[in-house]
Amino acid sequence: MSSEPGMPPKKPSGKDAEKKLPGKGQEINVALRRAYDSAVDETIPQSLLDLLSKLD
C-alpha cells in the first residue's frame, strides 16, 4: 500500500509501531500506554454518575 502523492507515508500502528520506534519514541509509547491503562482502570466518582443519570 502506497500513500497518495502529497500525503505522508503510512505509519505502522499497534505492536508493529512499537517494534519500529527508536529508543526515546518507544519509551514515550510505553509511558503513554501505562497512563492510558491507568486512566481506563479508574473508577467513575459517584457524583459524576449522579450527574449523568440526570441527563436521561
PDB file of C-alpha atoms in Angstrom:
ATOM      1  CA  MET A   1       0.000   0.000   0.000  1.00  0.00           C
ATOM      2  CA  SER A   2       1.493   3.276  -1.030  1.00  0.00           C
ATOM      3  CA  SER A   3       0.223   6.629   0.088  1.00  0.00           C
ATOM      4  CA  GLU A   4      -1.141   9.243  -2.268  1.00  0.00           C
ATOM      5  CA  PRO A   5       1.161  11.974  -3.565  1.00  0.00           C
ATOM      6  CA  GLY A   6       1.473  14.815  -1.082  1.00  0.00           C
ATOM      7  CA  MET A   7       0.459  12.564   1.801  1.00  0.00           C
ATOM      8  CA  PRO A   8       2.933  11.381   4.435  1.00  0.00           C
ATOM      9  CA  PRO A   9       3.746   7.667   4.346  1.00  0.00           C
ATOM     10  CA  LYS A  10       1.511   5.485   6.497  1.00  0.00           C
ATOM     11  CA  LYS A  11       2.980   4.615   9.865  1.00  0.00           C
ATOM     12  CA  PRO A  12       2.599   1.193  11.460  1.00  0.00           C
ATOM     13  CA  SER A  13       0.134   1.023  14.327  1.00  0.00           C
ATOM     14  CA  GLY A  14      -0.198  -1.090  17.438  1.00  0.00           C
ATOM     15  CA  LYS A  15       2.520  -3.577  18.299  1.00  0.00           C
ATOM     16  CA  ASP A  16       4.197  -3.146  14.881  1.00  0.00           C
ATOM     17  CA  ALA A  17       4.765   0.537  15.691  1.00  0.00           C
ATOM     18  CA  GLU A  18       6.455  -0.323  18.994  1.00  0.00           C
ATOM     19  CA  LYS A  19       8.989  -2.504  17.175  1.00  0.00           C
ATOM     20  CA  LYS A  20       9.970   0.232  14.716  1.00  0.00           C
ATOM     21  CA  LEU A  21      10.281   3.200  17.099  1.00  0.00           C
ATOM     22  CA  PRO A  22      13.743   4.403  18.104  1.00  0.00           C
ATOM     23  CA  GLY A  23      14.670   4.275  21.818  1.00  0.00           C
ATOM     24  CA  LYS A  24      13.087   7.529  23.032  1.00  0.00           C
ATOM     25  CA  GLY A  25       9.982   7.051  20.911  1.00  0.00           C
ATOM     26  CA  GLN A  26       9.475   3.582  22.293  1.00  0.00           C
ATOM     27  CA  GLU A  27       9.893   4.845  25.875  1.00  0.00           C
ATOM     28  CA  ILE A  28       7.276   7.534  25.254  1.00  0.00           C
ATOM     29  CA  ASN A  29       4.945   4.973  23.701  1.00  0.00           C
ATOM     30  CA  VAL A  30       5.255   2.702  26.754  1.00  0.00           C
ATOM     31  CA  ALA A  31       4.687   5.632  29.139  1.00  0.00           C
ATOM     32  CA  LEU A  32       1.580   6.738  27.225  1.00  0.00           C
ATOM     33  CA  ARG A  33       0.230   3.174  27.219  1.00  0.00           C
ATOM     34  CA  ARG A  34       0.694   2.953  31.007  1.00  0.00           C
ATOM     35  CA  ALA A  35      -1.047   6.309  31.520  1.00  0.00           C
ATOM     36  CA  TYR A  36      -3.942   5.228  29.281  1.00  0.00           C
ATOM     37  CA  ASP A  37      -4.308   1.882  31.054  1.00  0.00           C
ATOM     38  CA  SER A  38      -4.252   3.643  34.418  1.00  0.00           C
ATOM     39  CA  ALA A  39      -6.982   6.083  33.340  1.00  0.00           C
ATOM     40  CA  VAL A  40      -9.139   3.252  31.984  1.00  0.00           C
ATOM     41  CA  ASP A  41      -8.869   1.392  35.307  1.00  0.00           C
ATOM     42  CA  GLU A  42     -10.009   4.379  37.388  1.00  0.00           C
ATOM     43  CA  THR A  43     -13.468   4.202  38.884  1.00  0.00           C
ATOM     44  CA  ILE A  44     -16.017   6.856  37.986  1.00  0.00           C
ATOM     45  CA  PRO A  45     -16.896   9.022  41.002  1.00  0.00           C
ATOM     46  CA  GLN A  46     -20.464   8.604  42.237  1.00  0.00           C
ATOM     47  CA  SER A  47     -21.089  12.354  41.907  1.00  0.00           C
ATOM     48  CA  LEU A  48     -20.340  12.142  38.177  1.00  0.00           C
ATOM     49  CA  LEU A  49     -22.575   9.101  37.805  1.00  0.00           C
ATOM     50  CA  ASP A  50     -25.345  11.044  39.551  1.00  0.00           C
ATOM     51  CA  LEU A  51     -24.940  13.927  37.120  1.00  0.00           C
ATOM     52  CA  LEU A  52     -25.022  11.569  34.143  1.00  0.00           C
ATOM     53  CA  SER A  53     -28.193   9.908  35.417  1.00  0.00           C
ATOM     54  CA  LYS A  54     -29.916  13.307  35.425  1.00  0.00           C
ATOM     55  CA  LEU A  55     -29.365  13.542  31.658  1.00  0.00           C
ATOM     56  CA  ASP A  56     -31.565  10.507  30.999  1.00  0.00           C
TER      57      ASP A  56
END
